[in-house]
Amino acid sequence: MYTKPKYPIVTVLKWTRRYIYIFFITALIPVLLYEVAGFKWLTLPWQPIGLIGMALAFITGFKNNASYDRQWEARKIYGGIVNASRWFTTMVNDFVTNSNTDNPKTEAELFQIRKTMVLRHVAWMSSLRHALRQKKSWETAKSNKSDQEHMKKIKVLEFENSLSDELEGYLPLDEKAKVLSKTNKQTAVLNFQSKHIRQLVSLGLIDNFRHVEFQNIIGELFTLQGKAERIKNFPYPRQFATLNSYFVWIFIFIMPFGFMRQFDITAQSLVASGVHNAFFGFIVKHFVWLSIPFTIIISWIFFAMERVGDTSENPFEGMGNDVPISTISRAIEIDIREMIDDDKYEIPNPLPEYANTQM
């Protein structure tokens, strides 16, 4: 996730440069036809265009609000995973004991049981991360060249490492093989966690009351997983996204015809006011050409807002503005392994801020 105060203007312009070229062409052609070819009838009154712009501003605002809600909900889900992971590890520390067993374990054996459970939890987070990074047909980076360029400069852990590699050492070999054979691998990991807890109950290392608490936390993890999968697998409604895109482009294409009329009227007013200076007289004579930069600027503003909404609606896609699920998961792993006093030399380091790169 990009965490600097703001994107440099050069970065933003580079990200939208392909569209700026289109805006220039759509602004230039009507002026050439109007000024050079002499098609003076090729104008539109500004009032209906202005109304379209106002309606488009509301529609774009609605989309951006909805996209932000999806992104913020995704961040809250991972905030819930942080809390649930710490809660789970606290229970592992306090509930797995020799209090009710006829065959007590040594402290080293109890530690190994706790570590197995905690590492399995990390395997669940890794499986969930990889599932959330899978590419969907509606995600913008799959078809947008500017987004593809941007993603090449961001190191996404799930795109560089396979899930099999990341599960190495976190699951027993037989569990790992079974998990990788399943369609929903994160669900399979939680299922193994639940079975292991039930085995510990049968051995007397967890009493029945604490077993219920463990099942509650497993249920909470399933709930958080389901919420994340819902955001990943259900896009911002395509009918809204499609119409919003069409409306933006309609506005961009008709805007120059309204601007030419307004700039021409302004030029006539300046002539009527008596502009005699040669330099200003030249500017007034060619005043309509100023509609080109203004058209480009306003087109860029509307389109940039549209693109911000597009890139915010899929918070697990792997772009610079996404929820940093890799970084959060690594931070959780460090926390919970420290909570069980795992060997500090085996605990991985925090992930660097790879996403703090320019597009």
PDB file of N, CA and C in Angstrom, residues 70-162:
ATOM      1  N   ARG A  70     -15.900  -0.438  -0.046  1.00  0.00           N
ATOM      2  CA  ARG A  70     -15.367  -1.784  -0.237  1.00  0.00           C
ATOM      3  C   ARG A  70     -13.934  -1.870   0.297  1.00  0.00           C
ATOM      4  N   GLN A  71     -13.136  -0.854   0.018  1.00  0.00           N
ATOM      5  CA  GLN A  71     -11.750  -0.862   0.474  1.00  0.00           C
ATOM      6  C   GLN A  71     -11.672  -0.755   2.001  1.00  0.00           C
ATOM      7  N   TRP A  72     -12.497   0.111   2.569  1.00  0.00           N
ATOM      8  CA  TRP A  72     -12.466   0.289   4.020  1.00  0.00           C
ATOM      9  C   TRP A  72     -12.994  -0.958   4.731  1.00  0.00           C
ATOM     10  N   GLU A  73     -13.996  -1.604   4.169  1.00  0.00           N
ATOM     11  CA  GLU A  73     -14.484  -2.841   4.760  1.00  0.00           C
ATOM     12  C   GLU A  73     -13.403  -3.913   4.734  1.00  0.00           C
ATOM     13  N   ALA A  74     -12.656  -3.972   3.628  1.00  0.00           N
ATOM     14  CA  ALA A  74     -11.562  -4.941   3.536  1.00  0.00           C
ATOM     15  C   ALA A  74     -10.520  -4.677   4.616  1.00  0.00           C
ATOM     16  N   ARG A  75     -10.225  -3.414   4.857  1.00  0.00           N
ATOM     17  CA  ARG A  75      -9.258  -3.088   5.916  1.00  0.00           C
ATOM     18  C   ARG A  75      -9.810  -3.460   7.286  1.00  0.00           C
ATOM     19  N   LYS A  76     -11.092  -3.262   7.508  1.00  0.00           N
ATOM     20  CA  LYS A  76     -11.682  -3.642   8.788  1.00  0.00           C
ATOM     21  C   LYS A  76     -11.659  -5.157   8.971  1.00  0.00           C
ATOM     22  N   ILE A  77     -11.857  -5.888   7.893  1.00  0.00           N
ATOM     23  CA  ILE A  77     -11.796  -7.350   7.971  1.00  0.00           C
ATOM     24  C   ILE A  77     -10.412  -7.785   8.437  1.00  0.00           C
ATOM     25  N   TYR A  78      -9.381  -7.182   7.844  1.00  0.00           N
ATOM     26  CA  TYR A  78      -8.026  -7.570   8.260  1.00  0.00           C
ATOM     27  C   TYR A  78      -7.687  -7.041   9.647  1.00  0.00           C
ATOM     28  N   GLY A  79      -8.321  -5.960  10.060  1.00  0.00           N
ATOM     29  CA  GLY A  79      -8.196  -5.556  11.455  1.00  0.00           C
ATOM     30  C   GLY A  79      -8.814  -6.599  12.373  1.00  0.00           C
ATOM     31  N   GLY A  80      -9.942  -7.178  11.934  1.00  0.00           N
ATOM     32  CA  GLY A  80     -10.563  -8.264  12.701  1.00  0.00           C
ATOM     33  C   GLY A  80      -9.679  -9.497  12.750  1.00  0.00           C
ATOM     34  N   ILE A  81      -8.981  -9.787  11.641  1.00  0.00           N
ATOM     35  CA  ILE A  81      -8.071 -10.943  11.621  1.00  0.00           C
ATOM     36  C   ILE A  81      -6.912 -10.715  12.590  1.00  0.00           C
ATOM     37  N   VAL A  82      -6.423  -9.479  12.680  1.00  0.00           N
ATOM     38  CA  VAL A  82      -5.363  -9.160  13.649  1.00  0.00           C
ATOM     39  C   VAL A  82      -5.834  -9.486  15.062  1.00  0.00           C
ATOM     40  N   ASN A  83      -7.018  -8.988  15.426  1.00  0.00           N
ATOM     41  CA  ASN A  83      -7.523  -9.199  16.783  1.00  0.00           C
ATOM     42  C   ASN A  83      -7.828 -10.670  17.050  1.00  0.00           C
ATOM     43  N   ALA A  84      -8.467 -11.336  16.084  1.00  0.00           N
ATOM     44  CA  ALA A  84      -8.812 -12.742  16.269  1.00  0.00           C
ATOM     45  C   ALA A  84      -7.569 -13.607  16.373  1.00  0.00           C
ATOM     46  N   SER A  85      -6.516 -13.262  15.660  1.00  0.00           N
ATOM     47  CA  SER A  85      -5.270 -14.034  15.715  1.00  0.00           C
ATOM     48  C   SER A  85      -4.622 -13.921  17.090  1.00  0.00           C
ATOM     49  N   ARG A  86      -4.608 -12.731  17.635  1.00  0.00           N
ATOM     50  CA  ARG A  86      -4.052 -12.551  18.981  1.00  0.00           C
ATOM     51  C   ARG A  86      -4.911 -13.259  20.024  1.00  0.00           C
ATOM     52  N   TRP A  87      -6.208 -13.185  19.842  1.00  0.00           N
ATOM     53  CA  TRP A  87      -7.138 -13.864  20.751  1.00  0.00           C
ATOM     54  C   TRP A  87      -6.905 -15.377  20.689  1.00  0.00           C
ATOM     55  N   PHE A  88      -6.807 -15.911  19.484  1.00  0.00           N
ATOM     56  CA  PHE A  88      -6.569 -17.337  19.308  1.00  0.00           C
ATOM     57  C   PHE A  88      -5.261 -17.763  19.975  1.00  0.00           C
ATOM     58  N   THR A  89      -4.205 -16.979  19.801  1.00  0.00           N
ATOM     59  CA  THR A  89      -2.908 -17.339  20.362  1.00  0.00           C
ATOM     60  C   THR A  89      -2.927 -17.264  21.884  1.00  0.00           C
ATOM     61  N   THR A  90      -3.642 -16.291  22.430  1.00  0.00           N
ATOM     62  CA  THR A  90      -3.790 -16.216  23.882  1.00  0.00           C
ATOM     63  C   THR A  90      -4.477 -17.474  24.412  1.00  0.00           C
ATOM     64  N   MET A  91      -5.502 -17.932  23.710  1.00  0.00           N
ATOM     65  CA  MET A  91      -6.193 -19.156  24.109  1.00  0.00           C
ATOM     66  C   MET A  91      -5.271 -20.371  23.997  1.00  0.00           C
ATOM     67  N   VAL A  92      -4.476 -20.421  22.937  1.00  0.00           N
ATOM     68  CA  VAL A  92      -3.517 -21.530  22.774  1.00  0.00           C
ATOM     69  C   VAL A  92      -2.547 -21.549  23.947  1.00  0.00           C
ATOM     70  N   ASN A  93      -2.073 -20.389  24.352  1.00  0.00           N
ATOM     71  CA  ASN A  93      -1.135 -20.307  25.479  1.00  0.00           C
ATOM     72  C   ASN A  93      -1.761 -20.754  26.789  1.00  0.00           C
ATOM     73  N   ASP A  94      -3.005 -20.323  27.033  1.00  0.00           N
ATOM     74  CA  ASP A  94      -3.623 -20.510  28.347  1.00  0.00           C
ATOM     75  C   ASP A  94      -4.488 -21.757  28.461  1.00  0.00           C
ATOM     76  N   PHE A  95      -5.020 -22.245  27.354  1.00  0.00           N
ATOM     77  CA  PHE A  95      -5.991 -23.341  27.405  1.00  0.00           C
ATOM     78  C   PHE A  95      -5.376 -24.717  27.162  1.00  0.00           C
ATOM     79  N   VAL A  96      -4.234 -24.772  26.495  1.00  0.00           N
ATOM     80  CA  VAL A  96      -3.591 -26.070  26.244  1.00  0.00           C
ATOM     81  C   VAL A  96      -2.662 -26.358  27.419  1.00  0.00           C
ATOM     82  N   THR A  97      -3.154 -27.125  28.379  1.00  0.00           N
ATOM     83  CA  THR A  97      -2.412 -27.389  29.620  1.00  0.00           C
ATOM     84  C   THR A  97      -2.592 -28.842  30.042  1.00  0.00           C
ATOM     85  N   ASN A  98      -1.900 -29.196  31.111  1.00  0.00           N
ATOM     86  CA  ASN A  98      -2.006 -30.544  31.684  1.00  0.00           C
ATOM     87  C   ASN A  98      -3.062 -30.633  32.772  1.00  0.00           C
ATOM     88  N   SER A  99      -3.908 -29.627  32.897  1.00  0.00           N
ATOM     89  CA  SER A  99      -4.829 -29.552  34.035  1.00  0.00           C
ATOM     90  C   SER A  99      -5.795 -30.721  34.109  1.00  0.00           C
ATOM     91  N   ASN A 100      -6.225 -31.261  32.963  1.00  0.00           N
ATOM     92  CA  ASN A 100      -7.286 -32.273  32.972  1.00  0.00           C
ATOM     93  C   ASN A 100      -6.873 -33.577  32.291  1.00  0.00           C
ATOM     94  N   THR A 101      -5.583 -33.800  32.159  1.00  0.00           N
ATOM     95  CA  THR A 101      -5.143 -35.003  31.459  1.00  0.00           C
ATOM     96  C   THR A 101      -4.572 -36.036  32.416  1.00  0.00           C
ATOM     97  N   ASP A 102      -4.726 -37.298  32.053  1.00  0.00           N
ATOM     98  CA  ASP A 102      -4.133 -38.384  32.835  1.00  0.00           C
ATOM     99  C   ASP A 102      -2.725 -38.698  32.360  1.00  0.00           C
ATOM    100  N   ASN A 103      -2.363 -38.141  31.210  1.00  0.00           N
ATOM    101  CA  ASN A 103      -1.030 -38.360  30.650  1.00  0.00           C
ATOM    102  C   ASN A 103      -0.385 -37.007  30.365  1.00  0.00           C
ATOM    103  N   PRO A 104       0.121 -36.372  31.407  1.00  0.00           N
ATOM    104  CA  PRO A 104       0.662 -35.031  31.233  1.00  0.00           C
ATOM    105  C   PRO A 104       1.855 -35.002  30.280  1.00  0.00           C
ATOM    106  N   LYS A 105       1.950 -33.866  29.573  1.00  0.00           N
ATOM    107  CA  LYS A 105       3.047 -33.641  28.646  1.00  0.00           C
ATOM    108  C   LYS A 105       4.125 -32.788  29.320  1.00  0.00           C
ATOM    109  N   THR A 106       5.319 -32.892  28.796  1.00  0.00           N
ATOM    110  CA  THR A 106       6.378 -32.005  29.274  1.00  0.00           C
ATOM    111  C   THR A 106       6.154 -30.610  28.715  1.00  0.00           C
ATOM    112  N   GLU A 107       6.836 -29.638  29.294  1.00  0.00           N
ATOM    113  CA  GLU A 107       6.708 -28.270  28.807  1.00  0.00           C
ATOM    114  C   GLU A 107       7.162 -28.153  27.344  1.00  0.00           C
ATOM    115  N   ALA A 108       8.193 -28.932  26.999  1.00  0.00           N
ATOM    116  CA  ALA A 108       8.664 -28.903  25.615  1.00  0.00           C
ATOM    117  C   ALA A 108       7.605 -29.462  24.674  1.00  0.00           C
ATOM    118  N   GLU A 109       6.912 -30.516  25.098  1.00  0.00           N
ATOM    119  CA  GLU A 109       5.862 -31.106  24.265  1.00  0.00           C
ATOM    120  C   GLU A 109       4.669 -30.164  24.144  1.00  0.00           C
ATOM    121  N   LEU A 110       4.314 -29.512  25.254  1.00  0.00           N
ATOM    122  CA  LEU A 110       3.216 -28.544  25.201  1.00  0.00           C
ATOM    123  C   LEU A 110       3.564 -27.376  24.283  1.00  0.00           C
ATOM    124  N   PHE A 111       4.817 -26.919  24.367  1.00  0.00           N
ATOM    125  CA  PHE A 111       5.235 -25.833  23.486  1.00  0.00           C
ATOM    126  C   PHE A 111       5.137 -26.249  22.024  1.00  0.00           C
ATOM    127  N   GLN A 112       5.521 -27.498  21.738  1.00  0.00           N
ATOM    128  CA  GLN A 112       5.468 -27.947  20.346  1.00  0.00           C
ATOM    129  C   GLN A 112       4.031 -28.019  19.842  1.00  0.00           C
ATOM    130  N   ILE A 113       3.108 -28.423  20.714  1.00  0.00           N
ATOM    131  CA  ILE A 113       1.687 -28.449  20.335  1.00  0.00           C
ATOM    132  C   ILE A 113       1.206 -27.027  20.035  1.00  0.00           C
ATOM    133  N   ARG A 114       1.543 -26.094  20.924  1.00  0.00           N
ATOM    134  CA  ARG A 114       1.130 -24.706  20.726  1.00  0.00           C
ATOM    135  C   ARG A 114       1.727 -24.128  19.447  1.00  0.00           C
ATOM    136  N   LYS A 115       3.001 -24.436  19.213  1.00  0.00           N
ATOM    137  CA  LYS A 115       3.662 -23.919  18.013  1.00  0.00           C
ATOM    138  C   LYS A 115       3.011 -24.487  16.754  1.00  0.00           C
ATOM    139  N   THR A 116       2.654 -25.782  16.794  1.00  0.00           N
ATOM    140  CA  THR A 116       1.986 -26.389  15.640  1.00  0.00           C
ATOM    141  C   THR A 116       0.682 -25.671  15.326  1.00  0.00           C
ATOM    142  N   MET A 117      -0.081 -25.330  16.364  1.00  0.00           N
ATOM    143  CA  MET A 117      -1.357 -24.643  16.173  1.00  0.00           C
ATOM    144  C   MET A 117      -1.155 -23.227  15.626  1.00  0.00           C
ATOM    145  N   VAL A 118      -0.139 -22.541  16.157  1.00  0.00           N
ATOM    146  CA  VAL A 118       0.123 -21.170  15.712  1.00  0.00           C
ATOM    147  C   VAL A 118       0.634 -21.160  14.274  1.00  0.00           C
ATOM    148  N   LEU A 119       1.514 -22.076  13.931  1.00  0.00           N
ATOM    149  CA  LEU A 119       2.016 -22.139  12.559  1.00  0.00           C
ATOM    150  C   LEU A 119       0.899 -22.516  11.585  1.00  0.00           C
ATOM    151  N   ARG A 120      -0.014 -23.359  12.042  1.00  0.00           N
ATOM    152  CA  ARG A 120      -1.153 -23.701  11.182  1.00  0.00           C
ATOM    153  C   ARG A 120      -2.017 -22.460  10.950  1.00  0.00           C
ATOM    154  N   HIS A 121      -2.126 -21.629  11.970  1.00  0.00           N
ATOM    155  CA  HIS A 121      -2.884 -20.384  11.797  1.00  0.00           C
ATOM    156  C   HIS A 121      -2.199 -19.488  10.764  1.00  0.00           C
ATOM    157  N   VAL A 122      -0.877 -19.427  10.797  1.00  0.00           N
ATOM    158  CA  VAL A 122      -0.146 -18.655   9.793  1.00  0.00           C
ATOM    159  C   VAL A 122      -0.393 -19.247   8.402  1.00  0.00           C
ATOM    160  N   ALA A 123      -0.454 -20.572   8.321  1.00  0.00           N
ATOM    161  CA  ALA A 123      -0.740 -21.231   7.038  1.00  0.00           C
ATOM    162  C   ALA A 123      -2.128 -20.849   6.542  1.00  0.00           C
ATOM    163  N   TRP A 124      -3.078 -20.691   7.476  1.00  0.00           N
ATOM    164  CA  TRP A 124      -4.419 -20.238   7.079  1.00  0.00           C
ATOM    165  C   TRP A 124      -4.355 -18.834   6.479  1.00  0.00           C
ATOM    166  N   MET A 125      -3.599 -17.931   7.118  1.00  0.00           N
ATOM    167  CA  MET A 125      -3.482 -16.573   6.587  1.00  0.00           C
ATOM    168  C   MET A 125      -2.810 -16.579   5.219  1.00  0.00           C
ATOM    169  N   SER A 126      -1.799 -17.440   5.042  1.00  0.00           N
ATOM    170  CA  SER A 126      -1.121 -17.522   3.743  1.00  0.00           C
ATOM    171  C   SER A 126      -2.064 -18.043   2.668  1.00  0.00           C
ATOM    172  N   SER A 127      -2.859 -19.050   3.009  1.00  0.00           N
ATOM    173  CA  SER A 127      -3.814 -19.600   2.041  1.00  0.00           C
ATOM    174  C   SER A 127      -4.858 -18.562   1.667  1.00  0.00           C
ATOM    175  N   LEU A 128      -5.318 -17.802   2.656  1.00  0.00           N
ATOM    176  CA  LEU A 128      -6.305 -16.754   2.383  1.00  0.00           C
ATOM    177  C   LEU A 128      -5.699 -15.663   1.507  1.00  0.00           C
ATOM    178  N   ARG A 129      -4.465 -15.271   1.787  1.00  0.00           N
ATOM    179  CA  ARG A 129      -3.804 -14.242   0.970  1.00  0.00           C
ATOM    180  C   ARG A 129      -3.739 -14.658  -0.492  1.00  0.00           C
ATOM    181  N   HIS A 130      -3.309 -15.889  -0.726  1.00  0.00           N
ATOM    182  CA  HIS A 130      -3.167 -16.350  -2.106  1.00  0.00           C
ATOM    183  C   HIS A 130      -4.529 -16.437  -2.807  1.00  0.00           C
ATOM    184  N   ALA A 131      -5.554 -16.812  -2.056  1.00  0.00           N
ATOM    185  CA  ALA A 131      -6.888 -16.864  -2.656  1.00  0.00           C
ATOM    186  C   ALA A 131      -7.369 -15.467  -3.030  1.00  0.00           C
ATOM    187  N   LEU A 132      -7.057 -14.482  -2.201  1.00  0.00           N
ATOM    188  CA  LEU A 132      -7.496 -13.111  -2.459  1.00  0.00           C
ATOM    189  C   LEU A 132      -6.707 -12.448  -3.587  1.00  0.00           C
ATOM    190  N   ARG A 133      -5.539 -12.966  -3.901  1.00  0.00           N
ATOM    191  CA  ARG A 133      -4.723 -12.409  -4.976  1.00  0.00           C
ATOM    192  C   ARG A 133      -5.040 -13.015  -6.346  1.00  0.00           C
ATOM    193  N   GLN A 134      -5.873 -14.019  -6.394  1.00  0.00           N
ATOM    194  CA  GLN A 134      -6.207 -14.618  -7.689  1.00  0.00           C
ATOM    195  C   GLN A 134      -6.890 -13.570  -8.573  1.00  0.00           C
ATOM    196  N   LYS A 135      -6.526 -13.566  -9.838  1.00  0.00           N
ATOM    197  CA  LYS A 135      -7.028 -12.547 -10.755  1.00  0.00           C
ATOM    198  C   LYS A 135      -8.476 -12.857 -11.179  1.00  0.00           C
ATOM    199  N   LYS A 136      -9.284 -11.820 -11.210  1.00  0.00           N
ATOM    200  CA  LYS A 136     -10.672 -11.922 -11.646  1.00  0.00           C
ATOM    201  C   LYS A 136     -10.861 -11.127 -12.942  1.00  0.00           C
ATOM    202  N   SER A 137     -11.846 -11.532 -13.719  1.00  0.00           N
ATOM    203  CA  SER A 137     -12.040 -10.927 -15.043  1.00  0.00           C
ATOM    204  C   SER A 137     -12.418  -9.455 -14.970  1.00  0.00           C
ATOM    205  N   TRP A 138     -13.037  -9.028 -13.892  1.00  0.00           N
ATOM    206  CA  TRP A 138     -13.494  -7.644 -13.799  1.00  0.00           C
ATOM    207  C   TRP A 138     -12.434  -6.708 -13.204  1.00  0.00           C
ATOM    208  N   GLU A 139     -11.328  -7.233 -12.720  1.00  0.00           N
ATOM    209  CA  GLU A 139     -10.312  -6.383 -12.109  1.00  0.00           C
ATOM    210  C   GLU A 139      -9.577  -5.583 -13.187  1.00  0.00           C
ATOM    211  N   THR A 140      -9.295  -4.326 -12.885  1.00  0.00           N
ATOM    212  CA  THR A 140      -8.800  -3.400 -13.907  1.00  0.00           C
ATOM    213  C   THR A 140      -7.402  -3.758 -14.385  1.00  0.00           C
ATOM    214  N   ALA A 141      -6.558  -4.269 -13.511  1.00  0.00           N
ATOM    215  CA  ALA A 141      -5.173  -4.533 -13.903  1.00  0.00           C
ATOM    216  C   ALA A 141      -5.060  -5.641 -14.940  1.00  0.00           C
ATOM    217  N   LYS A 142      -6.116  -6.418 -15.091  1.00  0.00           N
ATOM    218  CA  LYS A 142      -6.070  -7.490 -16.078  1.00  0.00           C
ATOM    219  C   LYS A 142      -6.164  -6.950 -17.494  1.00  0.00           C
ATOM    220  N   SER A 143      -6.786  -5.793 -17.683  1.00  0.00           N
ATOM    221  CA  SER A 143      -7.000  -5.267 -19.035  1.00  0.00           C
ATOM    222  C   SER A 143      -6.444  -3.866 -19.246  1.00  0.00           C
ATOM    223  N   ASN A 144      -6.091  -3.172 -18.179  1.00  0.00           N
ATOM    224  CA  ASN A 144      -5.638  -1.791 -18.298  1.00  0.00           C
ATOM    225  C   ASN A 144      -4.113  -1.733 -18.338  1.00  0.00           C
ATOM    226  N   LYS A 145      -3.546  -1.195 -19.425  1.00  0.00           N
ATOM    227  CA  LYS A 145      -2.099  -1.181 -19.593  1.00  0.00           C
ATOM    228  C   LYS A 145      -1.413  -0.298 -18.560  1.00  0.00           C
ATOM    229  N   SER A 146      -2.037   0.814 -18.201  1.00  0.00           N
ATOM    230  CA  SER A 146      -1.433   1.697 -17.199  1.00  0.00           C
ATOM    231  C   SER A 146      -1.336   0.993 -15.849  1.00  0.00           C
ATOM    232  N   ASP A 147      -2.378   0.257 -15.485  1.00  0.00           N
ATOM    233  CA  ASP A 147      -2.346  -0.489 -14.224  1.00  0.00           C
ATOM    234  C   ASP A 147      -1.332  -1.621 -14.283  1.00  0.00           C
ATOM    235  N   GLN A 148      -1.192  -2.253 -15.433  1.00  0.00           N
ATOM    236  CA  GLN A 148      -0.206  -3.318 -15.580  1.00  0.00           C
ATOM    237  C   GLN A 148       1.209  -2.776 -15.412  1.00  0.00           C
ATOM    238  N   GLU A 149       1.476  -1.598 -15.973  1.00  0.00           N
ATOM    239  CA  GLU A 149       2.777  -0.960 -15.784  1.00  0.00           C
ATOM    240  C   GLU A 149       3.032  -0.683 -14.312  1.00  0.00           C
ATOM    241  N   HIS A 150       2.003  -0.194 -13.647  1.00  0.00           N
ATOM    242  CA  HIS A 150       2.110   0.133 -12.224  1.00  0.00           C
ATOM    243  C   HIS A 150       2.422  -1.109 -11.392  1.00  0.00           C
ATOM    244  N   MET A 151       1.760  -2.209 -11.688  1.00  0.00           N
ATOM    245  CA  MET A 151       1.936  -3.430 -10.901  1.00  0.00           C
ATOM    246  C   MET A 151       3.314  -4.054 -11.109  1.00  0.00           C
ATOM    247  N   LYS A 152       3.947  -3.797 -12.260  1.00  0.00           N
ATOM    248  CA  LYS A 152       5.285  -4.338 -12.497  1.00  0.00           C
ATOM    249  C   LYS A 152       6.307  -3.749 -11.531  1.00  0.00           C
ATOM    250  N   LYS A 153       6.021  -2.559 -11.009  1.00  0.00           N
ATOM    251  CA  LYS A 153       6.959  -1.888 -10.115  1.00  0.00           C
ATOM    252  C   LYS A 153       6.650  -2.143  -8.644  1.00  0.00           C
ATOM    253  N   ILE A 154       5.690  -3.007  -8.388  1.00  0.00           N
ATOM    254  CA  ILE A 154       5.331  -3.338  -7.012  1.00  0.00           C
ATOM    255  C   ILE A 154       5.631  -4.811  -6.766  1.00  0.00           C
ATOM    256  N   LYS A 155       6.322  -5.098  -5.688  1.00  0.00           N
ATOM    257  CA  LYS A 155       6.635  -6.478  -5.347  1.00  0.00           C
ATOM    258  C   LYS A 155       5.478  -7.061  -4.540  1.00  0.00           C
ATOM    259  N   VAL A 156       4.719  -7.937  -5.161  1.00  0.00           N
ATOM    260  CA  VAL A 156       3.592  -8.592  -4.497  1.00  0.00           C
ATOM    261  C   VAL A 156       4.024 -10.010  -4.131  1.00  0.00           C
ATOM    262  N   LEU A 157       4.054 -10.295  -2.850  1.00  0.00           N
ATOM    263  CA  LEU A 157       4.593 -11.564  -2.349  1.00  0.00           C
ATOM    264  C   LEU A 157       3.883 -12.759  -2.966  1.00  0.00           C
ATOM    265  N   GLU A 158       2.574 -12.671  -3.102  1.00  0.00           N
ATOM    266  CA  GLU A 158       1.795 -13.817  -3.593  1.00  0.00           C
ATOM    267  C   GLU A 158       2.022 -14.080  -5.081  1.00  0.00           C
ATOM    268  N   PHE A 159       2.482 -13.082  -5.827  1.00  0.00           N
ATOM    269  CA  PHE A 159       2.774 -13.278  -7.243  1.00  0.00           C
ATOM    270  C   PHE A 159       4.181 -13.829  -7.459  1.00  0.00           C
ATOM    271  N   GLU A 160       5.040 -13.662  -6.451  1.00  0.00           N
ATOM    272  CA  GLU A 160       6.428 -14.113  -6.587  1.00  0.00           C
ATOM    273  C   GLU A 160       6.652 -15.508  -6.015  1.00  0.00           C
ATOM    274  N   ASN A 161       5.850 -15.881  -5.009  1.00  0.00           N
ATOM    275  CA  ASN A 161       6.008 -17.187  -4.367  1.00  0.00           C
ATOM    276  C   ASN A 161       4.730 -17.995  -4.516  1.00  0.00           C
ATOM    277  N   SER A 162       4.866 -19.284  -4.700  1.00  0.00           N
ATOM    278  CA  SER A 162       3.697 -20.155  -4.761  1.00  0.00           C
ATOM    279  C   SER A 162       3.203 -20.447  -3.349  1.00  0.00           C
TER     280      SER A 162
END
